[in-house]
C-alpha positions as a printed NumPy array, in Angstrom:
array([[ 81.379,  51.941,  53.622],
       [ 80.475,  54.297,  50.769],
       [ 76.785,  54.422,  49.833],
       [ 75.736,  55.85 ,  46.473],
       [ 72.354,  56.831,  45.042],
       [ 71.505,  58.349,  41.676],
       [ 67.789,  58.681,  42.536],
       [ 67.932,  61.127,  45.437],
       [ 69.791,  62.117,  48.569],
       [ 68.093,  59.42 ,  50.68 ],
       [ 69.978,  56.187,  49.946],
       [ 67.445,  54.055,  51.846],
       [ 64.571,  55.446,  49.779],
       [ 66.649,  54.79 ,  46.653],
       [ 67.045,  51.172,  47.781],
       [ 63.254,  50.896,  48.137],
       [ 62.864,  52.329,  44.638],
       [ 65.258,  49.743,  43.159],
       [ 63.456,  46.93 ,  45.006],
       [ 60.22 ,  48.126,  43.381],
       [ 61.662,  48.391,  39.875],
       [ 63.31 ,  44.953,  40.105],
       [ 59.84 ,  43.455,  40.487],
       [ 58.553,  45.503,  37.555],
       [ 61.457,  44.392,  35.353],
       [ 60.953,  40.742,  36.374],
       [ 57.308,  41.009,  35.356],
       [ 58.218,  42.577,  32.011],
       [ 60.831,  39.88 ,  31.351],
       [ 58.222,  37.162,  31.917],
       [ 55.467,  38.954,  30.021],
       [ 57.3  ,  40.298,  26.931],
       [ 59.51 ,  37.444,  25.723],
       [ 60.736,  39.346,  22.68 ],
       [ 62.604,  41.859,  24.858],
       [ 63.488,  39.472,  27.669],
       [ 67.256,  39.909,  27.28 ],
       [ 66.89 ,  43.689,  27.499],
       [ 64.757,  43.503,  30.657],
       [ 67.198,  41.052,  32.247],
       [ 70.124,  43.371,  31.494],
       [ 68.225,  46.298,  33.005],
       [ 67.49 ,  44.127,  36.043],
       [ 71.185,  43.388,  36.534],
       [ 71.957,  47.108,  36.401],
       [ 69.219,  47.78 ,  38.951],
       [ 70.613,  45.027,  41.16 ],
       [ 74.032,  46.697,  41.054],
       [ 72.445,  50.052,  41.896],
       [ 70.642,  48.429,  44.821],
       [ 73.965,  47.08 ,  46.112],
       [ 75.524,  50.543,  45.898],
       [ 72.784,  52.112,  48.046],
       [ 73.775,  49.84 ,  50.937],
       [ 70.145,  49.673,  52.104],
       [ 69.951,  46.514,  54.202],
       [ 66.156,  46.761,  54.42 ],
       [ 65.773,  46.928,  50.626],
       [ 68.213,  44.062,  50.06 ],
       [ 66.467,  41.87 ,  52.626],
       [ 63.008,  42.734,  51.241],
       [ 64.093,  41.865,  47.686],
       [ 65.521,  38.511,  48.783],
       [ 62.422,  37.716,  50.871],
       [ 60.043,  38.447,  47.996],
       [ 62.19 ,  36.315,  45.674],
       [ 61.978,  33.382,  48.089],
       [ 58.203,  33.803,  48.43 ],
       [ 57.869,  33.962,  44.642],
       [ 59.834,  30.701,  44.311],
       [ 57.554,  29.023,  46.851],
       [ 54.411,  30.25 ,  45.041],
       [ 55.792,  29.127,  41.694],
       [ 56.477,  25.65 ,  43.101],
       [ 52.931,  25.492,  44.432],
       [ 51.067,  26.919,  41.439],
       [ 53.163,  26.709,  38.271],
       [ 54.845,  23.339,  38.247],
       [ 58.388,  22.005,  38.368],
       [ 59.897,  24.041,  35.526],
       [ 58.72 ,  27.426,  36.81 ],
       [ 59.65 ,  26.441,  40.344],
       [ 63.212,  25.571,  39.297],
       [ 63.694,  28.915,  37.561],
       [ 62.227,  30.861,  40.475],
       [ 64.265,  28.9  ,  43.017],
       [ 67.462,  29.598,  41.08 ],
       [ 66.671,  33.315,  41.017],
       [ 65.811,  33.335,  44.716],
       [ 69.004,  31.451,  45.627],
       [ 71.06 ,  33.927,  43.608],
       [ 69.463,  36.884,  45.401],
       [ 69.987,  35.288,  48.819],
       [ 73.667,  34.743,  48.006],
       [ 73.835,  38.322,  46.72 ],
       [ 72.401,  39.732,  49.945],
       [ 74.536,  37.439,  52.094],
       [ 77.654,  38.547,  50.261],
       [ 76.806,  42.178,  50.859],
       [ 76.195,  41.662,  54.567],
       [ 79.468,  39.734,  54.889],
       [ 81.411,  42.419,  53.039],
       [ 80.034,  45.138,  55.335],
       [ 80.545,  43.238,  58.579],
       [ 82.886,  45.971,  59.763],
       [ 80.052,  48.508,  60.048],
       [ 77.982,  46.624,  62.62 ],
       [ 78.316,  49.576,  64.977],
       [ 76.49 ,  51.707,  62.414],
       [ 73.784,  49.039,  62.302],
       [ 73.38 ,  49.217,  66.089],
       [ 73.134,  53.005,  65.937],
       [ 70.547,  52.805,  63.146],
       [ 68.496,  50.353,  65.209],
       [ 68.693,  52.667,  68.233],
       [ 67.442,  55.556,  66.103],
       [ 64.468,  53.537,  64.886],
       [ 63.539,  52.362,  68.366],
       [ 63.691,  55.922,  69.742],
       [ 61.676,  57.449,  66.902],
       [ 59.23 ,  54.536,  66.876],
       [ 58.598,  55.121,  70.576],
       [ 57.945,  58.795,  69.841],
       [ 55.458,  57.783,  67.139],
       [ 53.569,  55.549,  69.572],
       [ 53.423,  58.389,  72.086],
       [ 51.93 ,  60.672,  69.442],
       [ 49.402,  57.969,  68.598],
       [ 48.496,  57.507,  72.272],
       [ 47.733,  61.242,  72.51 ],
       [ 45.791,  61.492,  69.214],
       [ 44.654,  57.935,  68.359],
       [ 41.859,  58.63 ,  65.863],
       [ 43.146,  61.3  ,  63.453],
       [ 46.776,  61.674,  64.571],
       [ 48.803,  64.822,  65.165],
       [ 48.479,  66.062,  61.571],
       [ 50.05 ,  65.494,  58.171],
       [ 53.769,  66.282,  58.073],
       [ 54.007,  67.206,  61.77 ],
       [ 56.041,  64.215,  62.97 ],
       [ 59.376,  65.843,  62.095],
       [ 58.586,  69.055,  64.002],
       [ 57.18 ,  67.232,  67.035],
       [ 59.688,  64.372,  67.207],
       [ 61.862,  65.926,  69.921],
       [ 58.822,  66.723,  72.072],
       [ 57.703,  63.077,  72.195],
       [ 61.139,  61.427,  72.252],
       [ 63.185,  60.847,  75.39 ],
       [ 64.674,  63.949,  77.103],
       [ 68.174,  63.11 ,  75.849],
       [ 67.047,  63.015,  72.207],
       [ 67.834,  66.33 ,  70.486],
       [ 67.658,  65.609,  66.731],
       [ 64.477,  66.193,  64.757],
       [ 63.784,  63.379,  62.331],
       [ 61.087,  61.259,  60.724],
       [ 59.998,  57.911,  62.136],
       [ 62.113,  55.702,  59.817],
       [ 58.999,  53.506,  59.63 ],
       [ 56.268,  54.518,  57.227],
       [ 53.592,  52.537,  59.086],
       [ 54.371,  54.244,  62.397],
       [ 54.702,  57.644,  60.698],
       [ 51.23 ,  57.32 ,  59.167],
       [ 49.836,  56.044,  62.491],
       [ 51.286,  59.043,  64.357],
       [ 50.297,  61.688,  61.789],
       [ 46.93 ,  60.313,  60.58 ],
       [ 45.89 ,  58.005,  63.42 ],
       [ 43.904,  54.813,  63.076],
       [ 41.787,  56.328,  60.297],
       [ 44.815,  57.019,  58.103],
       [ 46.625,  53.748,  58.764],
       [ 43.467,  51.671,  58.254],
       [ 42.823,  53.448,  54.942],
       [ 46.382,  52.845,  53.738],
       [ 46.491,  49.192,  54.779],
       [ 43.007,  48.637,  53.353],
       [ 44.043,  50.093,  49.992],
       [ 47.156,  47.901,  49.847],
       [ 45.177,  44.836,  50.893],
       [ 42.493,  45.336,  48.228],
       [ 45.02 ,  45.822,  45.421],
       [ 47.327,  42.935,  46.413],
       [ 44.388,  40.597,  47.033],
       [ 43.018,  41.361,  43.597],
       [ 46.45 ,  40.789,  42.044],
       [ 46.629,  37.196,  43.319],
       [ 43.097,  36.25 ,  42.294],
       [ 42.942,  33.83 ,  39.356],
       [ 41.116,  34.768,  36.192],
       [ 42.008,  38.487,  36.253],
       [ 43.593,  39.373,  32.876],
       [ 45.257,  35.933,  32.478],
       [ 47.508,  37.102,  29.633],
       [ 49.019,  39.714,  31.909],
       [ 49.48 ,  37.248,  34.755],
       [ 53.32 ,  37.291,  34.755],
       [ 53.4  ,  41.09 ,  34.556],
       [ 50.846,  41.354,  37.331],
       [ 52.883,  38.984,  39.504],
       [ 56.043,  41.03 ,  38.926],
       [ 54.301,  44.286,  39.793],
       [ 52.836,  42.716,  42.931],
       [ 56.277,  41.442,  43.964],
       [ 57.817,  44.885,  43.473],
       [ 55.027,  46.572,  45.441],
       [ 55.359,  44.012,  48.246],
       [ 59.142,  44.506,  48.458],
       [ 58.659,  48.282,  48.575],
       [ 56.081,  47.966,  51.372],
       [ 58.353,  45.663,  53.396],
       [ 61.035,  48.38 ,  53.396],
       [ 58.545,  50.631,  55.207],
       [ 59.357,  48.7  ,  58.375],
       [ 62.804,  50.337,  58.492],
       [ 62.433,  53.468,  56.362],
       [ 60.094,  56.147,  55.019],
       [ 60.395,  56.051,  51.204],
       [ 56.888,  57.487,  50.79 ],
       [ 58.222,  60.817,  52.086],
       [ 60.731,  60.988,  49.213],
       [ 59.174,  62.198,  45.966],
       [ 61.559,  60.237,  43.742],
       [ 60.555,  56.977,  45.426],
       [ 56.947,  57.639,  46.384],
       [ 55.722,  58.745,  42.948],
       [ 56.857,  55.557,  41.099],
       [ 55.317,  53.457,  43.865],
       [ 51.862,  55.034,  43.517],
       [ 52.092,  54.775,  39.728],
       [ 52.972,  51.07 ,  39.988],
       [ 50.201,  50.451,  42.522],
       [ 47.698,  52.121,  40.173],
       [ 48.876,  50.007,  37.234],
       [ 48.608,  46.871,  39.341],
       [ 45.082,  47.823,  40.428],
       [ 44.105,  48.305,  36.776],
       [ 45.501,  44.924,  35.731],
       [ 43.825,  43.237,  38.713],
       [ 40.35 ,  44.695,  38.207],
       [ 37.701,  42.626,  36.413],
       [ 36.231,  44.021,  33.189],
       [ 33.393,  46.477,  33.603],
       [ 30.057,  44.747,  34.118],
       [ 31.592,  41.468,  35.299],
       [ 29.6  ,  40.16 ,  38.298],
       [ 31.572,  39.347,  41.431],
       [ 31.899,  35.626,  42.106],
       [ 29.311,  34.482,  44.631],
       [ 27.907,  38.001,  44.97 ],
       [ 24.171,  38.512,  45.329],
       [ 22.389,  41.772,  44.532],
       [ 21.824,  43.919,  47.601],
       [ 22.874,  42.888,  51.08 ],
       [ 26.618,  42.698,  51.786],
       [ 27.55 ,  43.755,  48.255],
       [ 25.622,  47.008,  48.534],
       [ 27.119,  47.667,  51.989],
       [ 30.619,  47.048,  50.613],
       [ 30.069,  49.763,  48.025],
       [ 28.403,  52.348,  50.26 ],
       [ 30.543,  51.948,  53.417],
       [ 33.568,  53.859,  52.009],
       [ 31.326,  56.767,  51.   ],
       [ 29.74 ,  56.894,  54.452],
       [ 33.17 ,  56.84 ,  56.114],
       [ 34.493,  59.598,  53.812],
       [ 31.418,  61.761,  54.532],
       [ 31.821,  61.373,  58.3  ],
       [ 35.507,  62.297,  58.09 ],
       [ 34.71 ,  65.408,  56.028],
       [ 32.015,  66.462,  58.493],
       [ 34.524,  66.175,  61.336],
       [ 37.031,  68.564,  59.717],
       [ 35.411,  71.855,  60.811],
       [ 34.986,  71.053,  64.54 ],
       [ 38.461,  69.517,  64.686],
       [ 39.952,  72.592,  63.017],
       [ 38.22 ,  74.886,  65.511],
       [ 39.494,  72.798,  68.419],
       [ 43.043,  72.905,  67.039],
       [ 42.909,  76.674,  66.615],
       [ 41.634,  77.257,  70.146],
       [ 43.953,  74.714,  71.759],
       [ 47.06 ,  75.273,  69.647],
       [ 50.176,  77.075,  70.829],
       [ 50.351,  80.236,  68.709],
       [ 52.72 ,  82.112,  71.001],
       [ 55.422,  82.281,  68.324],
       [ 53.074,  83.372,  65.545],
       [ 52.929,  86.953,  64.235],
       [ 50.624,  88.014,  61.418],
       [ 50.992,  91.203,  59.412],
       [ 54.65 ,  91.8  ,  60.185],
       [ 58.178,  91.01 ,  59.143],
       [ 60.617,  88.457,  60.502],
       [ 62.535,  89.257,  63.7  ],
       [ 65.267,  91.927,  63.48 ],
       [ 67.718,  93.261,  66.084],
       [ 68.684,  96.929,  66.467],
       [ 72.041,  98.36 ,  67.559],
       [ 71.141,  98.1  ,  71.267],
       [ 70.107,  94.447,  71.011],
       [ 66.352,  95.086,  71.017],
       [ 64.56 ,  92.395,  68.976],
       [ 61.551,  93.598,  66.986],
       [ 59.35 ,  93.169,  63.918],
       [ 58.192,  95.752,  61.396],
       [ 54.424,  96.217,  61.007],
       [ 52.253,  98.41 ,  58.808],
       [ 48.747,  99.44 ,  59.882],
       [ 47.489,  96.186,  61.443],
       [ 49.132,  93.104,  62.922],
       [ 48.274,  90.26 ,  65.252],
       [ 50.425,  88.449,  67.799],
       [ 49.773,  85.784,  70.432],
       [ 50.816,  85.223,  74.056],
       [ 50.265,  82.195,  76.334],
       [ 46.832,  82.159,  77.966],
       [ 48.363,  81.728,  81.411],
       [ 49.787,  85.247,  81.295],
       [ 48.053,  87.842,  83.463],
       [ 49.929,  90.977,  82.426],
       [ 51.867,  91.702,  79.212],
       [ 54.09 ,  94.555,  78.044],
       [ 54.8  ,  95.239,  74.364],
       [ 57.41 ,  97.841,  73.312],
       [ 56.762, 100.065,  70.258],
       [ 58.905, 102.49 ,  68.258],
       [ 58.139, 104.614,  65.205],
       [ 61.489, 105.922,  63.871],
       [ 60.129, 107.953,  60.931],
       [ 57.054, 109.726,  62.339],
       [ 54.961, 109.586,  65.528],
       [ 52.29 , 106.88 ,  65.434],
       [ 49.125, 106.339,  67.491],
       [ 49.059, 102.73 ,  68.719],
       [ 45.987, 100.851,  69.894],
       [ 46.083,  97.353,  71.425],
       [ 42.961,  95.136,  71.36 ],
       [ 42.166,  91.881,  73.19 ],
       [ 38.887,  90.133,  72.294],
       [ 37.758,  93.252,  70.454],
       [ 38.306,  95.552,  73.443],
       [ 40.921,  98.29 ,  73.429],
       [ 43.187,  97.618,  76.413],
       [ 46.01 , 100.092,  75.735],
       [ 46.733, 103.315,  73.822],
       [ 50.002, 105.169,  73.349],
       [ 51.969, 107.384,  70.967],
       [ 55.14 , 105.771,  69.677],
       [ 58.057, 107.977,  68.668],
       [ 61.777, 107.536,  68.073],
       [ 62.309, 106.008,  71.495],
       [ 60.958, 102.665,  72.644],
       [ 57.679, 102.983,  74.566],
       [ 55.916, 100.09 ,  76.277],
       [ 52.203,  99.362,  76.402],
       [ 51.379,  97.283,  79.503],
       [ 47.948,  95.711,  79.985],
       [ 46.192,  92.864,  81.783],
       [ 44.609,  89.726,  80.269],
       [ 41.947,  89.114,  82.916],
       [ 38.916,  87.07 ,  81.867],
       [ 40.472,  85.263,  78.898],
       [ 39.687,  81.533,  79.242],
       [ 39.385,  78.366,  77.154],
       [ 42.439,  78.99 ,  74.943],
       [ 46.062,  77.951,  74.872],
       [ 47.079,  81.283,  73.278],
       [ 45.494,  84.729,  73.421],
       [ 45.339,  86.791,  70.196],
       [ 46.395,  90.45 ,  70.51 ],
       [ 45.48 ,  92.839,  67.698],
       [ 47.696,  95.861,  67.022],
       [ 46.599,  98.97 ,  65.092],
       [ 48.848, 101.898,  64.154],
       [ 48.081, 105.282,  62.588],
       [ 50.544, 108.062,  61.749],
       [ 49.986, 111.365,  63.566],
       [ 49.796, 114.328,  61.217],
       [ 51.442, 117.666,  62.18 ],
       [ 48.071, 118.819,  63.539],
       [ 47.958, 115.875,  65.927],
       [ 45.23 , 113.994,  64.051],
       [ 45.621, 110.299,  63.319],
       [ 46.17 , 109.582,  59.653],
       [ 46.55 , 106.432,  57.592],
       [ 49.905, 104.71 ,  58.097],
       [ 51.79 , 104.551,  54.802],
       [ 52.799, 100.94 ,  53.971],
       [ 56.488,  99.889,  53.7  ],
       [ 59.078, 101.021,  52.971],
       [ 58.035, 104.548,  54.03 ],
       [ 56.621, 105.145,  57.547],
       [ 56.482, 101.934,  59.596],
       [ 56.265, 100.902,  63.254],
       [ 58.624,  98.59 ,  65.098],
       [ 57.014,  96.093,  67.499],
       [ 59.253,  94.524,  70.14 ],
       [ 58.828,  90.982,  71.421],
       [ 56.221,  90.821,  74.221],
       [ 57.32 ,  90.541,  77.868],
       [ 55.212,  88.512,  80.294],
       [ 55.11 ,  90.551,  83.501],
       [ 53.073,  88.054,  85.545]])
């Protein structure tokens, strides 16, 4: 089956986007009667675009929200509104059913997609179990996915579930904040008496937002700029339409007490989170694996004999695993002799003169504790003809080549 998207490369995120905009267009059609035919035509085009994405999650979410809207209309708006909403919902259900029937031959792809989501969802829960409060860090799920997935899983990917992705990357604090924000906005949208003239528009926006959020269960549209940006804009518009006018007292609210706590609690929580940033950052730096990091040098090159190295100027810093007891680092200065000094924890542990041939500096790492990686500082100075150390000229003139470190024991 061919799947097409004009919004972005991610067809599932495009489906979520069309599910959102269908709700917006439905709200505009109900709110602005003068342009109703135009909004309905745009809605039909969006419905066709949704079909072309082939996103089963977006199609199912759109149909589900339509059915819920029909039920709410029957309960709140009377027989006429209920009939119109039920007709629309029935049409969408038939539309989705027709799509699923027409793509019955790709059920194997559906099984594979479900297997992917189960595997990546399990990885997300493992990340959460390891870092339950603040998560593993924003944007780190993709890089860490293979580490937390099963041993046979080799492909890096995102969680294909925005709720689980946020839970893994931001922990309970991030997920609670996101769900709380959605709950406050959607709860305000369904409250009576909030901008009654904009009621139909508000209901359409809420339906679009709800359909978009439902697709999070099987996708990650928030990670796609073309889908995430319209969602946040729509959520902000819905929050504005759902907010009471300035100065309007809350129903049943009394001055002080719970009302004051409701206003101050978010500020207290935000302050505590900010205060926790510095100690958490220090712990990450000390406990992180920096063994592949190199500061003050180039990317890795390979010479004619297969020796892998980096170029450095006067100073550079590299890292080795803390479990290492003895390390050897090869140096070469092809343009002019260079005096090399190696420092660990501010102490000089090795000195040598690097020339046109590779020369190794071997040293021990005794006494280094409490870290996952040990920083090693490198300093280089060019030797003048008189044998005195002089300032190393930056690239592209006289530079030093630093080979990859070897762990001797």
